[in-house]
Amino acid sequence: MSQLDFNMLPEDCASTICSLTSPEDACRLSMVSSSFRSAAESDLVWERFLPSDYRDILARTLKPLKFSSKKELFFLFSESILLDGGKQSFALEKSSGRKSFTLSARELSILHGNESNHWCWKSLTESRFAEAAELKTTNRIEIEGKIRTQMLSPNTTYGAHLIMKISSQSFGLDCIPSEISVNVGDNVVTNTAYLRPKDETKQQMQSLFYANRVQMLKMRVNEGDERLPVERKDGWMEINLGEFFSGAVDEEITMSLMEIKGHQLKGGLIIEGIEVRPKN
């Protein structure tokens, strides 16, 4: 079909075509012809790309959002919005419109999290939330977050990621792998992860002087991939806790990290939250 033929399409027809694509494709189609350009700006199209519960999400925002069109609202959502008094953040994937949520540390269940001799709460300029949790000292780490699939995009595979940092005064975090899991109904997927990147020099020293003890500690933990934190673009690190499928049935998702078998004192772990985002 020629450029002239595209321009002859009725706008409602062009709108229908745009609404059956994706946000990314709609932006591309706007460059095809004047008919598509007008359609790609319409509220009819962009309301199809917004989640069905977008009005409820608007009611939960920390600050009122100002927008003049549904397309503008879509792109506001894609920049991450604080919800529920600032304890959660929400975002839409620009290319597909799929939902992501991040539960702040205050939304998580943290063992001894409100005991000042174990954890402290502080404001960090690099965090999207008002507070992050920093571990002072403990011999047991238990962190758990929950979310329901009805909050998420349907028929989508999601990954759960613990967002964290390690302070310069950290200790005891890499003696033994932590046990991580994602629980959906009766289906529990488990794995293991270290709470800090590998230090080759330190590992060589441990192998030289404490090889038997390190091996004995690791035998207490279920076998797993021994995942490592990876750097994020925002300056934080993340550990992939596991994946799950958000289907048609509403289910509760429980995501956790535990290090309770080493019994050594540990400190210096900083928790921002758990992010649940579509798997690419």
PDB file of C-alpha atoms in Angstrom:
ATOM      1  CA  MET A   1       0.000   0.000   0.000  1.00  0.00           C
ATOM      2  CA  SER A   2       1.427   3.414  -0.976  1.00  0.00           C
ATOM      3  CA  GLN A   3       1.838   6.503   1.221  1.00  0.00           C
ATOM      4  CA  LEU A   4      -1.202   8.011  -0.519  1.00  0.00           C
ATOM      5  CA  ASP A   5      -3.288   4.917   0.229  1.00  0.00           C
ATOM      6  CA  PHE A   6      -2.411   5.153   3.930  1.00  0.00           C
ATOM      7  CA  ASN A   7      -3.514   8.793   4.008  1.00  0.00           C
ATOM      8  CA  MET A   8      -6.887   7.762   2.576  1.00  0.00           C
ATOM      9  CA  LEU A   9      -7.641   5.443   5.511  1.00  0.00           C
ATOM     10  CA  PRO A  10     -10.431   6.703   7.807  1.00  0.00           C
ATOM     11  CA  GLU A  11      -9.042   7.763  11.195  1.00  0.00           C
ATOM     12  CA  ASP A  12     -11.202   5.268  13.099  1.00  0.00           C
ATOM     13  CA  CYS A  13      -9.759   2.481  10.950  1.00  0.00           C
ATOM     14  CA  ALA A  14      -6.227   3.705  11.600  1.00  0.00           C
ATOM     15  CA  SER A  15      -7.033   3.885  15.332  1.00  0.00           C
ATOM     16  CA  THR A  16      -8.225   0.293  15.342  1.00  0.00           C
ATOM     17  CA  ILE A  17      -5.060  -0.858  13.622  1.00  0.00           C
ATOM     18  CA  CYS A  18      -2.862   1.060  16.103  1.00  0.00           C
ATOM     19  CA  SER A  19      -4.762  -0.247  19.128  1.00  0.00           C
ATOM     20  CA  LEU A  20      -4.139  -3.853  18.050  1.00  0.00           C
ATOM     21  CA  THR A  21      -0.366  -3.366  18.103  1.00  0.00           C
ATOM     22  CA  SER A  22       1.951  -2.358  20.966  1.00  0.00           C
ATOM     23  CA  PRO A  23       2.972   1.063  22.329  1.00  0.00           C
ATOM     24  CA  GLU A  24       6.273   0.720  20.508  1.00  0.00           C
ATOM     25  CA  ASP A  25       4.563  -0.167  17.217  1.00  0.00           C
ATOM     26  CA  ALA A  26       2.012   2.640  17.598  1.00  0.00           C
ATOM     27  CA  CYS A  27       4.844   5.160  17.837  1.00  0.00           C
ATOM     28  CA  ARG A  28       6.350   3.709  14.667  1.00  0.00           C
ATOM     29  CA  LEU A  29       3.008   3.785  12.836  1.00  0.00           C
ATOM     30  CA  SER A  30       2.636   7.484  13.647  1.00  0.00           C
ATOM     31  CA  MET A  31       5.426   8.132  11.142  1.00  0.00           C
ATOM     32  CA  VAL A  32       3.665   6.273   8.301  1.00  0.00           C
ATOM     33  CA  SER A  33       1.030   8.850   7.402  1.00  0.00           C
ATOM     34  CA  SER A  34      -1.047  11.733   8.754  1.00  0.00           C
ATOM     35  CA  SER A  35      -3.947   9.315   9.412  1.00  0.00           C
ATOM     36  CA  PHE A  36      -1.806   7.068  11.555  1.00  0.00           C
ATOM     37  CA  ARG A  37      -0.153  10.036  13.238  1.00  0.00           C
ATOM     38  CA  SER A  38      -3.514  11.380  14.383  1.00  0.00           C
ATOM     39  CA  ALA A  39      -4.694   7.906  15.429  1.00  0.00           C
ATOM     40  CA  ALA A  40      -1.490   7.184  17.336  1.00  0.00           C
ATOM     41  CA  GLU A  41      -2.107  10.250  19.505  1.00  0.00           C
ATOM     42  CA  SER A  42      -5.718   9.406  20.332  1.00  0.00           C
ATOM     43  CA  ASP A  43      -6.991   8.452  23.779  1.00  0.00           C
ATOM     44  CA  LEU A  44      -8.840   5.518  22.207  1.00  0.00           C
ATOM     45  CA  VAL A  45      -5.531   3.898  21.258  1.00  0.00           C
ATOM     46  CA  TRP A  46      -3.536   4.675  24.385  1.00  0.00           C
ATOM     47  CA  GLU A  47      -6.288   3.637  26.775  1.00  0.00           C
ATOM     48  CA  ARG A  48      -5.920   0.163  25.254  1.00  0.00           C
ATOM     49  CA  PHE A  49      -2.228   0.202  26.232  1.00  0.00           C
ATOM     50  CA  LEU A  50      -2.896   1.313  29.807  1.00  0.00           C
ATOM     51  CA  PRO A  51      -3.640  -1.431  32.389  1.00  0.00           C
ATOM     52  CA  SER A  52      -7.334  -2.039  33.016  1.00  0.00           C
ATOM     53  CA  ASP A  53      -6.917  -0.873  36.626  1.00  0.00           C
ATOM     54  CA  TYR A  54      -5.084   2.361  35.781  1.00  0.00           C
ATOM     55  CA  ARG A  55      -7.722   4.474  37.571  1.00  0.00           C
ATOM     56  CA  ASP A  56      -7.092   2.518  40.779  1.00  0.00           C
ATOM     57  CA  ILE A  57      -3.345   3.034  40.308  1.00  0.00           C
ATOM     58  CA  LEU A  58      -3.917   6.771  39.874  1.00  0.00           C
ATOM     59  CA  ALA A  59      -5.835   6.825  43.170  1.00  0.00           C
ATOM     60  CA  ARG A  60      -2.844   5.222  44.928  1.00  0.00           C
ATOM     61  CA  THR A  61      -0.114   7.593  43.699  1.00  0.00           C
ATOM     62  CA  LEU A  62       1.928   9.433  46.300  1.00  0.00           C
ATOM     63  CA  LYS A  63       1.533  12.692  44.367  1.00  0.00           C
ATOM     64  CA  PRO A  64      -1.261  13.561  41.904  1.00  0.00           C
ATOM     65  CA  LEU A  65      -0.226  13.129  38.274  1.00  0.00           C
ATOM     66  CA  LYS A  66      -0.887  15.878  35.749  1.00  0.00           C
ATOM     67  CA  PHE A  67      -1.562  14.751  32.197  1.00  0.00           C
ATOM     68  CA  SER A  68      -3.555  15.960  29.212  1.00  0.00           C
ATOM     69  CA  SER A  69      -3.885  12.695  27.282  1.00  0.00           C
ATOM     70  CA  LYS A  70      -3.801   8.950  27.803  1.00  0.00           C
ATOM     71  CA  LYS A  71      -0.540   8.785  25.850  1.00  0.00           C
ATOM     72  CA  GLU A  72       1.011  11.262  28.245  1.00  0.00           C
ATOM     73  CA  LEU A  73      -0.254   9.212  31.192  1.00  0.00           C
ATOM     74  CA  PHE A  74       1.266   6.051  29.686  1.00  0.00           C
ATOM     75  CA  PHE A  75       4.696   7.652  29.500  1.00  0.00           C
ATOM     76  CA  LEU A  76       4.369   9.080  33.028  1.00  0.00           C
ATOM     77  CA  PHE A  77       3.699   5.545  34.235  1.00  0.00           C
ATOM     78  CA  SER A  78       6.718   4.262  32.322  1.00  0.00           C
ATOM     79  CA  GLU A  79       9.035   6.478  34.419  1.00  0.00           C
ATOM     80  CA  SER A  80       8.127   4.748  37.728  1.00  0.00           C
ATOM     81  CA  ILE A  81       5.522   6.165  40.098  1.00  0.00           C
ATOM     82  CA  LEU A  82       5.423   5.881  43.889  1.00  0.00           C
ATOM     83  CA  LEU A  83       2.251   4.319  45.335  1.00  0.00           C
ATOM     84  CA  ASP A  84       0.679   3.617  48.734  1.00  0.00           C
ATOM     85  CA  GLY A  85       2.355   6.370  50.701  1.00  0.00           C
ATOM     86  CA  GLY A  86       5.654   5.785  48.930  1.00  0.00           C
ATOM     87  CA  LYS A  87       6.037   2.157  50.013  1.00  0.00           C
ATOM     88  CA  GLN A  88       5.734   0.721  46.496  1.00  0.00           C
ATOM     89  CA  SER A  89       6.738   1.852  43.037  1.00  0.00           C
ATOM     90  CA  PHE A  90       4.955   1.014  39.796  1.00  0.00           C
ATOM     91  CA  ALA A  91       6.074   1.257  36.178  1.00  0.00           C
ATOM     92  CA  LEU A  92       4.964   0.224  32.710  1.00  0.00           C
ATOM     93  CA  GLU A  93       7.351  -1.292  30.210  1.00  0.00           C
ATOM     94  CA  LYS A  94       7.542   1.236  27.360  1.00  0.00           C
ATOM     95  CA  SER A  95       7.710  -1.327  24.579  1.00  0.00           C
ATOM     96  CA  SER A  96       4.825  -3.542  25.718  1.00  0.00           C
ATOM     97  CA  GLY A  97       2.863  -1.810  28.505  1.00  0.00           C
ATOM     98  CA  ARG A  98       3.463  -4.715  30.917  1.00  0.00           C
ATOM     99  CA  LYS A  99       3.479  -3.858  34.630  1.00  0.00           C
ATOM    100  CA  SER A 100       6.370  -3.863  37.089  1.00  0.00           C
ATOM    101  CA  PHE A 101       6.192  -3.319  40.856  1.00  0.00           C
ATOM    102  CA  THR A 102       8.863  -2.761  43.471  1.00  0.00           C
ATOM    103  CA  LEU A 103       8.059  -3.435  47.128  1.00  0.00           C
ATOM    104  CA  SER A 104      10.126  -1.161  49.351  1.00  0.00           C
ATOM    105  CA  ALA A 105      12.031  -2.550  52.338  1.00  0.00           C
ATOM    106  CA  ARG A 106       9.174  -1.253  54.534  1.00  0.00           C
ATOM    107  CA  GLU A 107       6.776  -3.523  52.599  1.00  0.00           C
ATOM    108  CA  LEU A 108       8.900  -6.601  53.287  1.00  0.00           C
ATOM    109  CA  SER A 109       8.960  -8.910  56.271  1.00  0.00           C
ATOM    110  CA  ILE A 110      12.508  -8.666  57.697  1.00  0.00           C
ATOM    111  CA  LEU A 111      13.427 -10.730  60.735  1.00  0.00           C
ATOM    112  CA  HIS A 112      14.239  -8.329  63.617  1.00  0.00           C
ATOM    113  CA  GLY A 113      13.757  -5.447  61.162  1.00  0.00           C
ATOM    114  CA  ASN A 114      12.355  -3.146  63.848  1.00  0.00           C
ATOM    115  CA  GLU A 115      14.994  -3.991  66.457  1.00  0.00           C
ATOM    116  CA  SER A 116      17.599  -1.214  66.450  1.00  0.00           C
ATOM    117  CA  ASN A 117      20.421  -3.480  67.630  1.00  0.00           C
ATOM    118  CA  HIS A 118      19.966  -5.612  64.473  1.00  0.00           C
ATOM    119  CA  TRP A 119      18.742  -3.281  61.697  1.00  0.00           C
ATOM    120  CA  CYS A 120      18.623   0.474  61.164  1.00  0.00           C
ATOM    121  CA  TRP A 121      16.474   2.463  58.749  1.00  0.00           C
ATOM    122  CA  LYS A 122      18.048   5.310  56.807  1.00  0.00           C
ATOM    123  CA  SER A 123      17.390   7.714  53.966  1.00  0.00           C
ATOM    124  CA  LEU A 124      19.624   7.247  50.917  1.00  0.00           C
ATOM    125  CA  THR A 125      19.776   9.812  48.129  1.00  0.00           C
ATOM    126  CA  GLU A 126      20.151   7.075  45.515  1.00  0.00           C
ATOM    127  CA  SER A 127      16.989   5.243  46.610  1.00  0.00           C
ATOM    128  CA  ARG A 128      13.549   5.838  45.135  1.00  0.00           C
ATOM    129  CA  PHE A 129      12.039   5.213  48.576  1.00  0.00           C
ATOM    130  CA  ALA A 130      12.168   7.298  51.744  1.00  0.00           C
ATOM    131  CA  GLU A 131      13.938   4.547  53.702  1.00  0.00           C
ATOM    132  CA  ALA A 132      16.203   1.578  53.159  1.00  0.00           C
ATOM    133  CA  ALA A 133      17.095  -1.083  55.737  1.00  0.00           C
ATOM    134  CA  GLU A 134      20.733  -1.616  56.732  1.00  0.00           C
ATOM    135  CA  LEU A 135      21.822  -4.685  58.652  1.00  0.00           C
ATOM    136  CA  LYS A 136      23.928  -3.812  61.701  1.00  0.00           C
ATOM    137  CA  THR A 137      24.532  -7.314  63.019  1.00  0.00           C
ATOM    138  CA  THR A 138      22.664 -10.628  63.246  1.00  0.00           C
ATOM    139  CA  ASN A 139      23.281 -14.324  62.849  1.00  0.00           C
ATOM    140  CA  ARG A 140      20.027 -14.905  60.910  1.00  0.00           C
ATOM    141  CA  ILE A 141      18.781 -13.142  57.791  1.00  0.00           C
ATOM    142  CA  GLU A 142      15.178 -13.707  56.726  1.00  0.00           C
ATOM    143  CA  ILE A 143      13.650 -11.398  54.098  1.00  0.00           C
ATOM    144  CA  GLU A 144      10.253 -12.067  52.543  1.00  0.00           C
ATOM    145  CA  GLY A 145       7.944 -10.197  50.189  1.00  0.00           C
ATOM    146  CA  LYS A 146       4.482 -11.003  48.862  1.00  0.00           C
ATOM    147  CA  ILE A 147       2.464  -9.874  45.863  1.00  0.00           C
ATOM    148  CA  ARG A 148      -0.647 -11.164  44.107  1.00  0.00           C
ATOM    149  CA  THR A 149      -0.757 -12.025  40.422  1.00  0.00           C
ATOM    150  CA  GLN A 150      -3.945  -9.975  39.934  1.00  0.00           C
ATOM    151  CA  MET A 151      -1.784  -6.865  40.362  1.00  0.00           C
ATOM    152  CA  LEU A 152       0.445  -7.916  37.464  1.00  0.00           C
ATOM    153  CA  SER A 153       0.047  -8.270  33.711  1.00  0.00           C
ATOM    154  CA  PRO A 154      -1.698 -11.544  32.795  1.00  0.00           C
ATOM    155  CA  ASN A 155      -0.028 -14.354  30.847  1.00  0.00           C
ATOM    156  CA  THR A 156       3.422 -13.003  31.582  1.00  0.00           C
ATOM    157  CA  THR A 157       6.571 -14.585  33.004  1.00  0.00           C
ATOM    158  CA  TYR A 158       8.002 -12.464  35.799  1.00  0.00           C
ATOM    159  CA  GLY A 159      11.300 -12.376  37.633  1.00  0.00           C
ATOM    160  CA  ALA A 160      11.646 -11.382  41.300  1.00  0.00           C
ATOM    161  CA  HIS A 161      14.814  -9.454  42.175  1.00  0.00           C
ATOM    162  CA  LEU A 162      16.176  -8.421  45.575  1.00  0.00           C
ATOM    163  CA  ILE A 163      17.537  -4.848  45.252  1.00  0.00           C
ATOM    164  CA  MET A 164      20.516  -4.387  47.578  1.00  0.00           C
ATOM    165  CA  LYS A 165      23.911  -2.875  48.309  1.00  0.00           C
ATOM    166  CA  ILE A 166      26.869  -3.866  50.439  1.00  0.00           C
ATOM    167  CA  SER A 167      28.386  -1.278  52.780  1.00  0.00           C
ATOM    168  CA  SER A 168      32.146  -0.819  53.055  1.00  0.00           C
ATOM    169  CA  GLN A 169      31.957  -2.135  56.657  1.00  0.00           C
ATOM    170  CA  SER A 170      30.223  -5.394  55.726  1.00  0.00           C
ATOM    171  CA  PHE A 171      31.216  -8.694  57.322  1.00  0.00           C
ATOM    172  CA  GLY A 172      30.126 -12.340  57.333  1.00  0.00           C
ATOM    173  CA  LEU A 173      27.963 -12.117  54.201  1.00  0.00           C
ATOM    174  CA  ASP A 174      29.933 -14.474  51.974  1.00  0.00           C
ATOM    175  CA  CYS A 175      30.738 -17.343  54.321  1.00  0.00           C
ATOM    176  CA  ILE A 176      27.826 -19.440  53.129  1.00  0.00           C
ATOM    177  CA  PRO A 177      25.278 -19.148  50.288  1.00  0.00           C
ATOM    178  CA  SER A 178      21.834 -17.797  51.121  1.00  0.00           C
ATOM    179  CA  GLU A 179      18.762 -19.838  50.223  1.00  0.00           C
ATOM    180  CA  ILE A 180      16.354 -18.075  47.853  1.00  0.00           C
ATOM    181  CA  SER A 181      12.883 -19.105  46.751  1.00  0.00           C
ATOM    182  CA  VAL A 182       9.747 -18.089  44.863  1.00  0.00           C
ATOM    183  CA  ASN A 183       6.550 -19.770  46.024  1.00  0.00           C
ATOM    184  CA  VAL A 184       3.370 -19.818  43.892  1.00  0.00           C
ATOM    185  CA  GLY A 185       0.599 -21.827  45.509  1.00  0.00           C
ATOM    186  CA  ASP A 186       2.009 -25.317  46.075  1.00  0.00           C
ATOM    187  CA  ASN A 187       4.881 -24.760  43.646  1.00  0.00           C
ATOM    188  CA  VAL A 188       8.148 -23.744  45.336  1.00  0.00           C
ATOM    189  CA  VAL A 189      11.290 -23.047  43.294  1.00  0.00           C
ATOM    190  CA  THR A 190      14.479 -22.819  45.362  1.00  0.00           C
ATOM    191  CA  ASN A 191      18.063 -21.868  44.632  1.00  0.00           C
ATOM    192  CA  THR A 192      21.122 -20.355  46.319  1.00  0.00           C
ATOM    193  CA  ALA A 193      22.927 -17.033  46.054  1.00  0.00           C
ATOM    194  CA  TYR A 194      25.798 -15.194  47.671  1.00  0.00           C
ATOM    195  CA  LEU A 195      25.080 -11.779  49.157  1.00  0.00           C
ATOM    196  CA  ARG A 196      28.178 -10.163  47.711  1.00  0.00           C
ATOM    197  CA  PRO A 197      30.305 -10.436  44.554  1.00  0.00           C
ATOM    198  CA  LYS A 198      33.151 -12.911  44.606  1.00  0.00           C
ATOM    199  CA  ASP A 199      36.464 -11.650  45.943  1.00  0.00           C
ATOM    200  CA  GLU A 200      39.074 -13.868  44.284  1.00  0.00           C
ATOM    201  CA  THR A 201      41.840 -12.909  46.735  1.00  0.00           C
ATOM    202  CA  LYS A 202      39.622 -13.589  49.727  1.00  0.00           C
ATOM    203  CA  GLN A 203      38.489 -16.918  48.274  1.00  0.00           C
ATOM    204  CA  GLN A 204      42.098 -17.999  47.802  1.00  0.00           C
ATOM    205  CA  MET A 205      42.857 -17.136  51.440  1.00  0.00           C
ATOM    206  CA  GLN A 206      39.793 -19.053  52.616  1.00  0.00           C
ATOM    207  CA  SER A 207      40.785 -22.073  50.536  1.00  0.00           C
ATOM    208  CA  LEU A 208      44.262 -21.932  52.028  1.00  0.00           C
ATOM    209  CA  PHE A 209      43.321 -21.584  55.695  1.00  0.00           C
ATOM    210  CA  TYR A 210      39.634 -22.476  56.110  1.00  0.00           C
ATOM    211  CA  ALA A 211      38.838 -24.914  53.282  1.00  0.00           C
ATOM    212  CA  ASN A 212      37.384 -27.596  55.585  1.00  0.00           C
ATOM    213  CA  ARG A 213      35.256 -25.145  57.547  1.00  0.00           C
ATOM    214  CA  VAL A 214      33.915 -23.427  54.420  1.00  0.00           C
ATOM    215  CA  GLN A 215      33.035 -26.773  52.870  1.00  0.00           C
ATOM    216  CA  MET A 216      31.321 -27.898  56.059  1.00  0.00           C
ATOM    217  CA  LEU A 217      29.226 -24.722  56.143  1.00  0.00           C
ATOM    218  CA  LYS A 218      28.199 -25.096  52.489  1.00  0.00           C
ATOM    219  CA  MET A 219      27.037 -28.665  53.146  1.00  0.00           C
ATOM    220  CA  ARG A 220      24.300 -27.259  55.394  1.00  0.00           C
ATOM    221  CA  VAL A 221      22.696 -25.486  52.424  1.00  0.00           C
ATOM    222  CA  ASN A 222      20.667 -27.075  49.633  1.00  0.00           C
ATOM    223  CA  GLU A 223      22.482 -27.276  46.311  1.00  0.00           C
ATOM    224  CA  GLY A 224      21.904 -24.414  43.883  1.00  0.00           C
ATOM    225  CA  ASP A 225      23.409 -22.111  41.290  1.00  0.00           C
ATOM    226  CA  GLU A 226      25.165 -19.939  43.914  1.00  0.00           C
ATOM    227  CA  ARG A 227      24.019 -16.822  42.080  1.00  0.00           C
ATOM    228  CA  LEU A 228      25.858 -13.535  42.568  1.00  0.00           C
ATOM    229  CA  PRO A 229      24.579  -9.959  42.764  1.00  0.00           C
ATOM    230  CA  VAL A 230      24.775  -8.067  39.471  1.00  0.00           C
ATOM    231  CA  GLU A 231      25.169  -4.324  38.967  1.00  0.00           C
ATOM    232  CA  ARG A 232      22.148  -2.272  37.902  1.00  0.00           C
ATOM    233  CA  LYS A 233      22.122   0.955  35.925  1.00  0.00           C
ATOM    234  CA  ASP A 234      20.778   2.837  38.961  1.00  0.00           C
ATOM    235  CA  GLY A 235      23.856   2.022  41.077  1.00  0.00           C
ATOM    236  CA  TRP A 236      22.226  -0.747  43.127  1.00  0.00           C
ATOM    237  CA  MET A 237      22.834  -4.488  42.816  1.00  0.00           C
ATOM    238  CA  GLU A 238      20.246  -7.217  42.423  1.00  0.00           C
ATOM    239  CA  ILE A 239      19.906 -10.930  43.020  1.00  0.00           C
ATOM    240  CA  ASN A 240      17.466 -12.911  40.890  1.00  0.00           C
ATOM    241  CA  LEU A 241      15.341 -14.758  43.466  1.00  0.00           C
ATOM    242  CA  GLY A 242      13.446 -16.751  40.826  1.00  0.00           C
ATOM    243  CA  GLU A 243      10.718 -16.632  38.205  1.00  0.00           C
ATOM    244  CA  PHE A 244       6.990 -17.300  38.054  1.00  0.00           C
ATOM    245  CA  PHE A 245       4.107 -17.126  35.584  1.00  0.00           C
ATOM    246  CA  SER A 246       1.237 -14.697  36.080  1.00  0.00           C
ATOM    247  CA  GLY A 247      -1.739 -16.536  34.646  1.00  0.00           C
ATOM    248  CA  ALA A 248      -5.504 -16.093  34.644  1.00  0.00           C
ATOM    249  CA  VAL A 249      -5.959 -17.341  38.250  1.00  0.00           C
ATOM    250  CA  ASP A 250      -5.199 -14.922  41.081  1.00  0.00           C
ATOM    251  CA  GLU A 251      -2.459 -16.369  43.291  1.00  0.00           C
ATOM    252  CA  GLU A 252      -0.199 -15.100  46.045  1.00  0.00           C
ATOM    253  CA  ILE A 253       3.520 -14.998  45.250  1.00  0.00           C
ATOM    254  CA  THR A 254       5.974 -15.314  48.140  1.00  0.00           C
ATOM    255  CA  MET A 255       9.595 -14.330  47.450  1.00  0.00           C
ATOM    256  CA  SER A 256      12.313 -14.862  50.029  1.00  0.00           C
ATOM    257  CA  LEU A 257      15.996 -14.890  50.890  1.00  0.00           C
ATOM    258  CA  MET A 258      17.280 -16.623  54.018  1.00  0.00           C
ATOM    259  CA  GLU A 259      20.701 -17.187  55.539  1.00  0.00           C
ATOM    260  CA  ILE A 260      20.009 -19.005  58.785  1.00  0.00           C
ATOM    261  CA  LYS A 261      22.371 -21.987  58.697  1.00  0.00           C
ATOM    262  CA  GLY A 262      25.798 -20.365  58.935  1.00  0.00           C
ATOM    263  CA  HIS A 263      25.233 -18.994  62.457  1.00  0.00           C
ATOM    264  CA  GLN A 264      28.097 -16.486  62.001  1.00  0.00           C
ATOM    265  CA  LEU A 265      27.542 -12.798  62.719  1.00  0.00           C
ATOM    266  CA  LYS A 266      26.993 -10.716  59.618  1.00  0.00           C
ATOM    267  CA  GLY A 267      26.333  -7.080  58.805  1.00  0.00           C
ATOM    268  CA  GLY A 268      26.507  -4.373  56.165  1.00  0.00           C
ATOM    269  CA  LEU A 269      23.688  -5.584  53.898  1.00  0.00           C
ATOM    270  CA  ILE A 270      21.481  -2.718  52.638  1.00  0.00           C
ATOM    271  CA  ILE A 271      18.008  -3.554  51.309  1.00  0.00           C
ATOM    272  CA  GLU A 272      15.988  -1.245  49.052  1.00  0.00           C
ATOM    273  CA  GLY A 273      13.251  -3.752  48.194  1.00  0.00           C
ATOM    274  CA  ILE A 274      12.115  -6.523  45.869  1.00  0.00           C
ATOM    275  CA  GLU A 275      11.348  -5.706  42.239  1.00  0.00           C
ATOM    276  CA  VAL A 276       8.918  -7.849  40.252  1.00  0.00           C
ATOM    277  CA  ARG A 277       9.285  -7.205  36.522  1.00  0.00           C
ATOM    278  CA  PRO A 278       8.490  -8.998  33.236  1.00  0.00           C
ATOM    279  CA  LYS A 279      11.193 -11.319  31.992  1.00  0.00           C
ATOM    280  CA  ASN A 280      12.644 -10.129  28.686  1.00  0.00           C
TER     281      ASN A 280
END
